[in-house]
Amino acid sequence: MTHSEPDHQRGLAGGARPASPPSTVLVTGGAGFIGSHTCVELLDHGYELIAVDNYSNSTPQVFSRVERIADRFVGAVYELDIRDRHALSAVFDRHSVDAVVHFAAHKAVGESTRMPVEYYDTNVGGTTALLRTMREHGVHQLVFSSSSSVYGDAGHGSLSEDTPARPTSPYAASKWLCERILDDVCRRLPEFTVLCLRYFNPVGAHPSGLLGEAPVGVPENLMPYVAQVAIGLRERLHVFGDDYATVDGTGIRDYIHVMDTAEAHRVALDHLADAPGMHVYNLGVGRGRSVLEVVEAFGEVSGSPIPYQIVGRRPGDVAELVADATAAARDWGWQATRDLIDMCRDAWRFQQLNPHGYAGSAGGRNAMSGPG
Ligand code: NAD
Ligand code: WQD
């Protein structure tokens, strides 16, 4: 396990509104796409942060950018695998953690069909290792990253949290299994409180252009692929099917800005103590957009049309996945505020400023060995 702590002599100003009450949050997968934006949001609101990540799908340089944007330091960063309970335990020994936001997981649906064991091991095994460690250290508050993919091909129209799950890939099944485990834990151990957030399609980037989605290799998801076409890294987008029963025949999804997604985690933390047990919330805008609508919006913000070609359907895709996003509005008074143009504009800015993702970005944190 590698550990790094801020050099407080560098004297970055606090400058943030204190959380009420002040609390320390452990973020797993904090260097990832959604984790990094959430770190900024939590730092901006006065939370003390401890982050862990094994960088299997990210880079430690992300934390320098997080700190630069927030003008505050992450309390400590540990390079570890969440399945390593010994290393995880050392982090909990060292820091007084009040709540955990658990992002760390493998997330590629296609890859999960080729590597199901690895997906169950990391996503389910990582979650149970975290739960055991939390329990051993008397930490019982968790915000968990779930996914709209648990709905699978469960329904049409907007999907409420009560829609029965029908996961269709090992990835989606791993998230659904985690939800079942967390629900059971909360029923049997009443000291636990868990908020499961089912994200629909988080996209976009931090408006600074310093943080964004930086997939390794060929992007599997629509928005980063379109961004790479716009900048000339790829010739054209392949649109997977135009024969769905949708407005223009292409797939419809509920895209939500990653900044709205990050904000929802901060709001969820504020509401963790509202009611014991496990509670599930969709995180979406509540409005569906077709592939061609995304293509058009991206062309508008980037100033030139996105070349595309219609190809066959992608196996496993469904016509439409749109959130019923009313529960978070009802219980938390929170809803997403950024629109598709904001999502495309911020994704485009990140792509322009970081044409090859985080590769080659300079500056890391000071690395020290061991939990100390
Ligand atoms: P990401 O891959 O960018 O971030 C995940 C982070 O976890 C990465 O930094 C990775 O290095 C780290 N990680 C992976 N395995 C680990 C392990 N064993 N130990 C420690 N760290 C590990 O993904 P993201 O898009 O930020 O997604 C975050 C979470 O949200 C994931 O749980 C994902 O399943 C879920 N989710 C994502 C989306 C989406 O579209 N991005 C949608 C729904 C749900
Ligand atoms: C969106 C639309 C494609 C790429 C996935 C996971 C889900 C969640 C979010 C983690 C679809 C079409 C895509 C391309 C295309 N992740 N498309 N050409 O499949 O809705 O959701 O990411 O939890 O679990 O399944 O997102 O961005 O891959 O696809 O035409 O090159 O774009 O067919 O209609 P998806 P996506």
Short mmCIF file of C-alpha atoms and ligand atoms in Angstrom, two decimals:
data_model
loop_
_atom_site.label_atom_id
_atom_site.label_comp_id
_atom_site.label_asym_id
_atom_site.label_seq_id
_atom_site.Cartn_x
_atom_site.Cartn_y
_atom_site.Cartn_z
CA MET A 1 0.00 0.00 0.00
CA THR A 2 1.35 3.41 -0.92
CA HIS A 3 0.29 6.40 1.07
CA SER A 4 0.57 10.07 0.36
CA GLU A 5 -0.32 13.05 2.46
CA PRO A 6 -0.50 16.70 1.58
CA ASP A 7 2.37 19.04 2.26
CA HIS A 8 0.44 21.49 4.41
CA GLN A 9 3.34 23.92 4.09
CA ARG A 10 2.21 24.60 0.55
CA GLY A 11 -0.52 26.59 2.21
CA LEU A 12 -3.55 26.17 -0.02
CA ALA A 13 -6.41 28.13 1.48
CA GLY A 14 -9.42 26.30 2.94
CA GLY A 15 -11.90 28.63 1.31
CA ALA A 16 -14.83 26.26 1.60
CA ARG A 17 -18.10 26.23 3.43
CA PRO A 18 -17.81 23.81 6.38
CA ALA A 19 -20.06 20.77 6.28
CA SER A 20 -22.57 20.59 9.06
CA PRO A 21 -21.55 18.73 11.14
CA PRO A 22 -17.92 18.47 9.97
CA SER A 23 -17.17 14.92 8.98
CA THR A 24 -14.57 12.72 7.42
CA VAL A 25 -15.53 10.68 4.37
CA LEU A 26 -13.59 7.78 2.89
CA VAL A 27 -13.97 7.68 -0.89
CA THR A 28 -13.11 4.40 -2.62
CA GLY A 29 -12.31 4.75 -6.32
CA GLY A 30 -11.70 8.46 -5.70
CA ALA A 31 -9.40 8.82 -8.71
CA GLY A 32 -12.07 7.59 -11.12
CA PHE A 33 -14.45 9.56 -13.31
CA ILE A 34 -17.33 10.06 -10.87
CA GLY A 35 -15.16 9.69 -7.75
CA SER A 36 -12.85 12.57 -8.70
CA HIS A 37 -15.71 14.97 -9.39
CA THR A 38 -17.32 13.94 -6.12
CA CYS A 39 -14.05 14.59 -4.28
CA VAL A 40 -14.12 18.17 -5.59
CA GLU A 41 -17.74 18.60 -4.58
CA LEU A 42 -17.09 17.27 -1.05
CA LEU A 43 -13.94 19.36 -0.58
CA ASP A 44 -15.88 22.41 -1.76
CA HIS A 45 -18.41 21.75 0.99
CA GLY A 46 -15.94 21.37 3.82
CA TYR A 47 -15.72 17.60 4.13
CA GLU A 48 -12.42 16.05 5.13
CA LEU A 49 -11.52 13.36 2.60
CA ILE A 50 -9.56 10.14 2.64
CA ALA A 51 -9.30 8.49 -0.77
CA VAL A 52 -8.30 4.97 -1.78
CA ASP A 53 -7.79 3.61 -5.27
CA ASN A 54 -5.68 0.93 -6.94
CA TYR A 55 -5.49 3.00 -10.17
CA SER A 56 -6.57 0.02 -12.25
CA ASN A 57 -8.66 2.47 -14.30
CA SER A 58 -7.24 5.85 -13.29
CA THR A 59 -4.09 7.70 -12.37
CA PRO A 60 -2.86 9.30 -9.12
CA GLN A 61 -2.31 12.60 -10.97
CA VAL A 62 -6.06 13.10 -10.77
CA PHE A 63 -5.74 14.10 -7.11
CA SER A 64 -3.44 17.04 -7.93
CA ARG A 65 -6.15 18.30 -10.25
CA VAL A 66 -8.87 17.73 -7.65
CA GLU A 67 -6.87 19.76 -5.13
CA ARG A 68 -6.13 22.47 -7.66
CA ILE A 69 -9.81 22.93 -8.46
CA ALA A 70 -10.99 22.77 -4.85
CA ASP A 71 -8.02 24.79 -3.55
CA ARG A 72 -7.92 22.33 -0.67
CA PHE A 73 -6.08 19.10 0.02
CA VAL A 74 -7.42 15.59 0.17
CA GLY A 75 -6.48 14.49 3.71
CA ALA A 76 -4.70 11.33 2.57
CA VAL A 77 -4.59 9.12 -0.47
CA TYR A 78 -3.84 5.40 -0.34
CA GLU A 79 -3.00 3.14 -3.24
CA LEU A 80 -4.69 -0.12 -2.32
CA ASP A 81 -7.07 -2.76 -3.57
CA ILE A 82 -10.37 -2.68 -1.72
CA ARG A 83 -10.31 -6.46 -1.54
CA ASP A 84 -7.18 -6.19 0.63
CA ARG A 85 -8.81 -6.04 4.07
CA HIS A 86 -5.47 -5.72 5.83
CA ALA A 87 -4.58 -2.56 3.89
CA LEU A 88 -8.12 -1.21 4.20
CA SER A 89 -8.10 -1.84 7.93
CA ALA A 90 -4.87 0.15 8.31
CA VAL A 91 -6.61 3.14 6.73
CA PHE A 92 -9.52 2.89 9.16
CA ASP A 93 -7.03 2.48 12.05
CA ARG A 94 -5.28 5.64 11.03
CA HIS A 95 -8.27 7.88 10.32
CA SER A 96 -11.51 8.48 12.11
CA VAL A 97 -13.95 7.85 9.27
CA ASP A 98 -17.61 8.88 9.62
CA ALA A 99 -18.99 7.63 6.31
CA VAL A 100 -17.86 5.89 3.13
CA VAL A 101 -18.70 6.63 -0.50
CA HIS A 102 -17.94 3.45 -2.42
CA PHE A 103 -17.17 3.95 -6.12
CA ALA A 104 -14.38 1.41 -6.63
CA ALA A 105 -15.50 -1.24 -9.12
CA HIS A 106 -15.01 -2.52 -12.62
CA LYS A 107 -17.67 -0.93 -14.81
CA ALA A 108 -17.51 -2.08 -18.44
CA VAL A 109 -20.55 -4.12 -19.39
CA GLY A 110 -18.93 -5.76 -22.44
CA GLU A 111 -15.76 -6.66 -20.56
CA SER A 112 -17.82 -8.20 -17.77
CA THR A 113 -19.23 -10.79 -20.17
CA ARG A 114 -15.64 -11.91 -20.93
CA MET A 115 -14.35 -11.62 -17.34
CA PRO A 116 -17.29 -12.45 -15.07
CA VAL A 117 -15.17 -13.87 -12.24
CA GLU A 118 -13.03 -10.72 -12.04
CA TYR A 119 -16.16 -8.57 -12.01
CA TYR A 120 -17.83 -10.52 -9.20
CA ASP A 121 -14.56 -10.64 -7.27
CA THR A 122 -13.90 -6.89 -7.42
CA ASN A 123 -17.42 -5.57 -7.31
CA VAL A 124 -19.01 -8.00 -4.87
CA GLY A 125 -15.86 -9.19 -3.04
CA GLY A 126 -14.61 -5.59 -2.79
CA THR A 127 -17.91 -4.50 -1.29
CA THR A 128 -18.02 -7.28 1.32
CA ALA A 129 -14.36 -6.63 2.23
CA LEU A 130 -15.26 -2.97 2.72
CA LEU A 131 -18.34 -3.85 4.78
CA ARG A 132 -16.37 -6.17 7.06
CA THR A 133 -13.73 -3.52 7.60
CA MET A 134 -16.31 -0.81 8.24
CA ARG A 135 -18.06 -3.04 10.78
CA GLU A 136 -14.81 -3.87 12.57
CA HIS A 137 -14.15 -0.14 12.90
CA GLY A 138 -17.65 0.92 13.92
CA VAL A 139 -18.37 2.77 10.67
CA HIS A 140 -21.93 2.17 9.50
CA GLN A 141 -22.80 4.83 6.94
CA LEU A 142 -22.36 4.10 3.26
CA VAL A 143 -23.26 5.65 -0.06
CA PHE A 144 -23.04 2.96 -2.74
CA SER A 145 -22.61 3.35 -6.52
CA SER A 146 -25.25 1.26 -8.18
CA SER A 147 -26.34 1.42 -11.77
CA SER A 148 -29.40 1.74 -13.98
CA SER A 149 -28.10 -1.42 -15.62
CA VAL A 150 -29.77 -3.40 -12.79
CA TYR A 151 -33.08 -2.67 -14.57
CA GLY A 152 -31.77 -4.47 -17.66
CA ASP A 153 -34.63 -4.95 -20.07
CA ALA A 154 -37.12 -4.61 -17.23
CA GLY A 155 -39.40 -2.02 -18.66
CA HIS A 156 -40.30 0.92 -20.87
CA GLY A 157 -41.01 4.51 -20.06
CA SER A 158 -39.51 6.01 -16.95
CA LEU A 159 -38.19 3.51 -14.43
CA SER A 160 -38.94 4.03 -10.77
CA GLU A 161 -36.85 2.42 -8.04
CA ASP A 162 -39.67 -0.14 -7.56
CA THR A 163 -39.27 -1.54 -11.07
CA PRO A 164 -38.15 -5.16 -10.63
CA ALA A 165 -34.48 -5.65 -11.48
CA ARG A 166 -33.52 -7.84 -14.43
CA PRO A 167 -29.77 -7.55 -14.81
CA THR A 168 -28.51 -8.94 -18.11
CA SER A 169 -24.71 -8.84 -17.71
CA PRO A 170 -22.25 -9.94 -15.02
CA TYR A 171 -21.54 -6.25 -14.37
CA ALA A 172 -25.21 -5.44 -13.79
CA ALA A 173 -25.67 -8.64 -11.79
CA SER A 174 -22.68 -7.72 -9.60
CA LYS A 175 -24.31 -4.37 -8.76
CA TRP A 176 -27.64 -6.06 -8.09
CA LEU A 177 -25.94 -8.62 -5.82
CA CYS A 178 -24.28 -5.78 -3.89
CA GLU A 179 -27.67 -4.13 -3.45
CA ARG A 180 -29.14 -7.39 -2.11
CA ILE A 181 -26.23 -7.86 0.28
CA LEU A 182 -26.45 -4.26 1.51
CA ASP A 183 -30.19 -4.55 2.01
CA ASP A 184 -29.78 -7.75 4.00
CA VAL A 185 -26.99 -6.26 6.11
CA CYS A 186 -29.15 -3.25 6.92
CA ARG A 187 -32.07 -5.48 7.92
CA ARG A 188 -29.94 -7.59 10.26
CA LEU A 189 -27.60 -4.92 11.57
CA PRO A 190 -29.77 -1.89 12.31
CA GLU A 191 -26.77 0.33 12.98
CA PHE A 192 -26.06 0.36 9.21
CA THR A 193 -27.48 3.02 6.91
CA VAL A 194 -26.93 2.67 3.16
CA LEU A 195 -28.00 4.86 0.27
CA CYS A 196 -27.77 3.05 -3.07
CA LEU A 197 -27.62 5.48 -5.97
CA ARG A 198 -28.53 4.01 -9.35
CA TYR A 199 -26.82 6.23 -11.88
CA PHE A 200 -28.23 6.33 -15.36
CA ASN A 201 -25.67 7.71 -17.85
CA PRO A 202 -23.22 10.12 -16.19
CA VAL A 203 -21.32 12.15 -18.81
CA GLY A 204 -19.59 15.50 -19.19
CA ALA A 205 -16.69 16.87 -17.21
CA HIS A 206 -15.68 19.48 -14.67
CA PRO A 207 -16.20 22.93 -16.26
CA SER A 208 -12.50 23.74 -15.65
CA GLY A 209 -11.54 21.09 -18.19
CA LEU A 210 -9.16 19.57 -15.62
CA LEU A 211 -11.28 16.52 -14.79
CA GLY A 212 -13.30 14.35 -17.11
CA GLU A 213 -13.85 10.90 -18.51
CA ALA A 214 -10.61 9.43 -19.81
CA PRO A 215 -11.21 5.85 -20.92
CA VAL A 216 -8.21 3.66 -21.65
CA GLY A 217 -8.30 2.30 -25.21
CA VAL A 218 -11.37 2.45 -27.42
CA PRO A 219 -14.25 4.08 -25.53
CA GLU A 220 -17.16 1.74 -24.91
CA ASN A 221 -19.59 4.55 -24.09
CA LEU A 222 -21.21 7.06 -26.40
CA MET A 223 -20.08 10.47 -25.12
CA PRO A 224 -16.33 9.79 -24.88
CA TYR A 225 -16.45 8.12 -28.29
CA VAL A 226 -18.18 11.14 -29.82
CA ALA A 227 -15.62 13.44 -28.16
CA GLN A 228 -12.77 11.44 -29.73
CA VAL A 229 -14.44 11.66 -33.14
CA ALA A 230 -14.88 15.43 -32.70
CA ILE A 231 -11.17 15.90 -32.02
CA GLY A 232 -10.14 13.66 -34.89
CA LEU A 233 -8.81 10.67 -32.93
CA ARG A 234 -11.50 8.48 -34.52
CA GLU A 235 -12.96 8.73 -37.97
CA ARG A 236 -16.64 8.36 -37.23
CA LEU A 237 -19.12 7.20 -34.65
CA HIS A 238 -20.82 3.89 -35.18
CA VAL A 239 -24.45 4.32 -34.19
CA PHE A 240 -25.65 1.00 -32.86
CA GLY A 241 -29.01 0.55 -34.52
CA ASP A 242 -31.61 2.91 -35.98
CA ASP A 243 -34.50 0.45 -35.93
CA TYR A 244 -35.62 0.79 -32.31
CA ALA A 245 -39.15 1.92 -31.59
CA THR A 246 -37.95 5.38 -30.58
CA VAL A 247 -38.35 8.88 -31.93
CA ASP A 248 -35.56 8.50 -34.53
CA GLY A 249 -34.88 4.76 -34.25
CA THR A 250 -31.72 5.15 -32.13
CA GLY A 251 -31.34 4.18 -28.47
CA ILE A 252 -32.63 6.52 -25.78
CA ARG A 253 -30.81 7.09 -22.49
CA ASP A 254 -31.02 9.45 -19.55
CA TYR A 255 -27.72 11.37 -19.63
CA ILE A 256 -26.83 13.17 -16.42
CA HIS A 257 -23.97 15.63 -16.00
CA VAL A 258 -21.18 14.22 -13.82
CA MET A 259 -21.27 17.46 -11.78
CA ASP A 260 -24.94 16.83 -11.00
CA THR A 261 -24.02 13.25 -10.16
CA ALA A 262 -21.26 14.45 -7.82
CA GLU A 263 -23.59 16.96 -6.20
CA ALA A 264 -26.12 14.21 -5.54
CA HIS A 265 -23.50 12.32 -3.50
CA ARG A 266 -22.92 15.33 -1.29
CA VAL A 267 -26.68 15.70 -0.83
CA ALA A 268 -26.98 11.97 -0.10
CA LEU A 269 -24.31 12.27 2.61
CA ASP A 270 -26.34 15.09 4.15
CA HIS A 271 -29.35 12.75 4.23
CA LEU A 272 -27.66 9.54 5.37
CA ALA A 273 -28.96 9.96 8.90
CA ASP A 274 -32.56 10.65 7.84
CA ALA A 275 -33.75 7.07 8.20
CA PRO A 276 -32.11 3.78 9.14
CA GLY A 277 -31.84 0.93 6.65
CA MET A 278 -31.12 0.82 2.95
CA HIS A 279 -32.72 3.23 0.50
CA VAL A 280 -32.43 3.29 -3.26
CA TYR A 281 -32.47 6.38 -5.45
CA ASN A 282 -32.28 6.81 -9.19
CA LEU A 283 -29.82 9.47 -10.35
CA GLY A 284 -30.98 10.78 -13.69
CA VAL A 285 -32.47 13.85 -15.26
CA GLY A 286 -35.77 12.13 -15.98
CA ARG A 287 -35.55 12.93 -19.69
CA GLY A 288 -34.39 10.60 -22.44
CA ARG A 289 -32.15 11.61 -25.34
CA SER A 290 -31.49 9.61 -28.49
CA VAL A 291 -28.03 8.85 -29.85
CA LEU A 292 -28.67 11.22 -32.73
CA GLU A 293 -29.71 14.01 -30.34
CA VAL A 294 -26.38 13.61 -28.53
CA VAL A 295 -24.53 13.63 -31.86
CA GLU A 296 -26.31 16.82 -32.91
CA ALA A 297 -25.72 18.58 -29.57
CA PHE A 298 -22.02 17.68 -29.63
CA GLY A 299 -21.71 18.94 -33.20
CA GLU A 300 -23.28 22.21 -32.08
CA VAL A 301 -20.83 22.82 -29.22
CA SER A 302 -17.75 21.63 -31.13
CA GLY A 303 -18.62 23.70 -34.18
CA SER A 304 -18.66 20.92 -36.76
CA PRO A 305 -20.96 17.98 -37.44
CA ILE A 306 -19.95 14.60 -35.97
CA PRO A 307 -19.46 12.04 -38.77
CA TYR A 308 -21.41 8.87 -38.07
CA GLN A 309 -22.49 5.65 -39.66
CA ILE A 310 -25.48 3.53 -38.72
CA VAL A 311 -24.46 -0.06 -37.94
CA GLY A 312 -26.25 -3.01 -36.38
CA ARG A 313 -27.57 -3.08 -32.84
CA ARG A 314 -25.07 -3.73 -30.04
CA PRO A 315 -25.88 -7.05 -28.35
CA GLY A 316 -27.55 -6.54 -24.99
CA ASP A 317 -28.68 -2.96 -25.69
CA VAL A 318 -32.24 -1.93 -24.95
CA ALA A 319 -34.27 0.73 -26.75
CA GLU A 320 -34.83 3.04 -23.83
CA LEU A 321 -33.64 3.58 -20.24
CA VAL A 322 -34.97 6.71 -18.57
CA ALA A 323 -35.11 7.45 -14.86
CA ASP A 324 -38.09 8.35 -12.85
CA ALA A 325 -36.02 10.89 -10.97
CA THR A 326 -38.74 12.09 -8.60
CA ALA A 327 -37.67 10.25 -5.42
CA ALA A 328 -34.51 12.35 -4.88
CA ALA A 329 -36.51 15.51 -5.56
CA ARG A 330 -39.22 14.43 -3.14
CA ASP A 331 -36.94 13.29 -0.29
CA TRP A 332 -33.95 15.60 -0.71
CA GLY A 333 -35.29 18.53 -2.70
CA TRP A 334 -32.55 17.75 -5.20
CA GLN A 335 -32.67 17.43 -8.97
CA ALA A 336 -30.19 17.67 -11.80
CA THR A 337 -29.89 21.16 -13.27
CA ARG A 338 -27.45 20.82 -16.18
CA ASP A 339 -28.73 20.08 -19.69
CA LEU A 340 -27.40 18.12 -22.65
CA ILE A 341 -25.61 21.15 -24.11
CA ASP A 342 -23.78 21.65 -20.77
CA MET A 343 -22.78 17.97 -20.80
CA CYS A 344 -21.44 18.16 -24.36
CA ARG A 345 -19.73 21.53 -23.86
CA ASP A 346 -17.86 20.34 -20.75
CA ALA A 347 -16.95 16.97 -22.30
CA TRP A 348 -15.65 18.84 -25.36
CA ARG A 349 -13.57 21.23 -23.24
CA PHE A 350 -11.98 18.30 -21.40
CA GLN A 351 -11.30 16.51 -24.68
CA GLN A 352 -9.66 19.60 -26.19
CA LEU A 353 -7.49 20.30 -23.15
CA ASN A 354 -6.62 16.61 -22.64
CA PRO A 355 -6.64 15.05 -26.10
CA HIS A 356 -5.03 11.88 -24.75
CA GLY A 357 -6.78 11.83 -21.40
CA TYR A 358 -4.59 12.11 -18.33
CA ALA A 359 -1.64 10.50 -20.09
CA GLY A 360 1.43 12.65 -19.71
CA SER A 361 -0.15 14.94 -17.14
CA ALA A 362 2.54 16.23 -14.84
CA GLY A 363 2.63 16.49 -11.09
CA GLY A 364 1.62 13.97 -8.50
CA ARG A 365 1.38 13.90 -4.76
CA ASN A 366 4.27 13.10 -2.51
CA ALA A 367 4.40 9.36 -2.17
CA MET A 368 5.42 7.66 1.05
CA SER A 369 5.43 4.00 1.87
CA GLY A 370 3.11 2.19 4.19
CA PRO A 371 0.23 3.36 6.28
CA GLY A 372 2.72 4.69 8.83
P1 NAD B 1 -14.01 4.57 -12.99
O1 NAD B 1 -13.47 3.32 -13.55
O2 NAD B 1 -13.60 5.85 -13.63
O3 NAD B 1 -13.71 4.67 -11.44
C1 NAD B 1 -13.60 3.54 -10.61
C2 NAD B 1 -12.34 3.69 -9.80
O4 NAD B 1 -12.19 2.54 -8.95
C3 NAD B 1 -11.09 3.77 -10.66
O5 NAD B 1 -10.28 4.84 -10.25
C4 NAD B 1 -10.39 2.42 -10.43
O6 NAD B 1 -8.99 2.52 -10.54
C5 NAD B 1 -10.86 2.10 -9.03
N1 NAD B 1 -10.85 0.66 -8.71
C6 NAD B 1 -11.31 -0.36 -9.48
N2 NAD B 1 -11.11 -1.52 -8.85
C7 NAD B 1 -10.54 -1.24 -7.66
C8 NAD B 1 -10.09 -2.02 -6.57
N3 NAD B 1 -10.19 -3.38 -6.57
N4 NAD B 1 -9.54 -1.40 -5.51
C9 NAD B 1 -9.41 -0.05 -5.47
N5 NAD B 1 -9.81 0.73 -6.49
C10 NAD B 1 -10.37 0.14 -7.57
O7 NAD B 1 -15.61 4.45 -13.01
P2 NAD B 1 -16.72 5.55 -12.76
O8 NAD B 1 -17.40 5.82 -14.05
O9 NAD B 1 -16.17 6.66 -11.98
O10 NAD B 1 -17.72 4.70 -11.88
C11 NAD B 1 -17.71 4.77 -10.47
C12 NAD B 1 -18.76 3.83 -9.94
O11 NAD B 1 -20.03 4.16 -10.48
C13 NAD B 1 -18.52 2.36 -10.27
O12 NAD B 1 -18.92 1.60 -9.15
C14 NAD B 1 -19.46 2.11 -11.42
O13 NAD B 1 -19.84 0.78 -11.49
C15 NAD B 1 -20.62 3.01 -11.07
N6 NAD B 1 -21.41 3.45 -12.22
C16 NAD B 1 -20.81 4.13 -13.23
C17 NAD B 1 -21.58 4.56 -14.32
C18 NAD B 1 -20.97 5.27 -15.48
O14 NAD B 1 -21.59 5.36 -16.53
N7 NAD B 1 -19.76 5.82 -15.36
C19 NAD B 1 -22.96 4.30 -14.35
C20 NAD B 1 -23.52 3.61 -13.28
C21 NAD B 1 -22.75 3.20 -12.21
C1 WQD B 2 -25.56 4.85 -24.87
C2 WQD B 2 -26.28 4.73 -26.19
C3 WQD B 2 -25.73 2.72 -27.41
C4 WQD B 2 -21.54 3.73 -28.13
C5 WQD B 2 -23.63 1.86 -20.00
C6 WQD B 2 -23.79 0.75 -19.01
C7 WQD B 2 -24.52 1.23 -17.79
C8 WQD B 2 -23.86 2.47 -17.23
C9 WQD B 2 -23.71 3.52 -18.27
C10 WQD B 2 -22.23 1.66 -15.64
C11 WQD B 2 -26.80 3.32 -26.47
C12 WQD B 2 -25.27 3.95 -28.15
C13 WQD B 2 -22.86 3.75 -27.71
C14 WQD B 2 -21.25 3.83 -29.52
C15 WQD B 2 -23.61 4.00 -29.96
N1 WQD B 2 -22.54 2.18 -16.76
N2 WQD B 2 -23.87 3.89 -28.62
N3 WQD B 2 -22.30 3.96 -30.37
O1 WQD B 2 -25.07 1.23 -22.72
O2 WQD B 2 -26.65 3.04 -21.91
O3 WQD B 2 -24.92 2.24 -20.41
O4 WQD B 2 -23.00 2.98 -19.40
O5 WQD B 2 -22.96 1.33 -14.75
O6 WQD B 2 -24.49 0.21 -16.87
O7 WQD B 2 -24.53 -0.29 -19.61
O8 WQD B 2 -24.24 3.61 -22.33
O9 WQD B 2 -22.81 5.17 -23.53
O10 WQD B 2 -22.52 2.69 -23.94
O11 WQD B 2 -24.56 3.83 -24.78
O12 WQD B 2 -24.51 4.11 -30.79
O13 WQD B 2 -20.09 3.79 -29.93
O14 WQD B 2 -25.34 5.01 -27.24
O15 WQD B 2 -26.24 1.77 -28.27
O16 WQD B 2 -28.01 3.45 -27.14
P1 WQD B 2 -25.29 2.44 -21.92
P2 WQD B 2 -23.43 3.82 -23.65
#
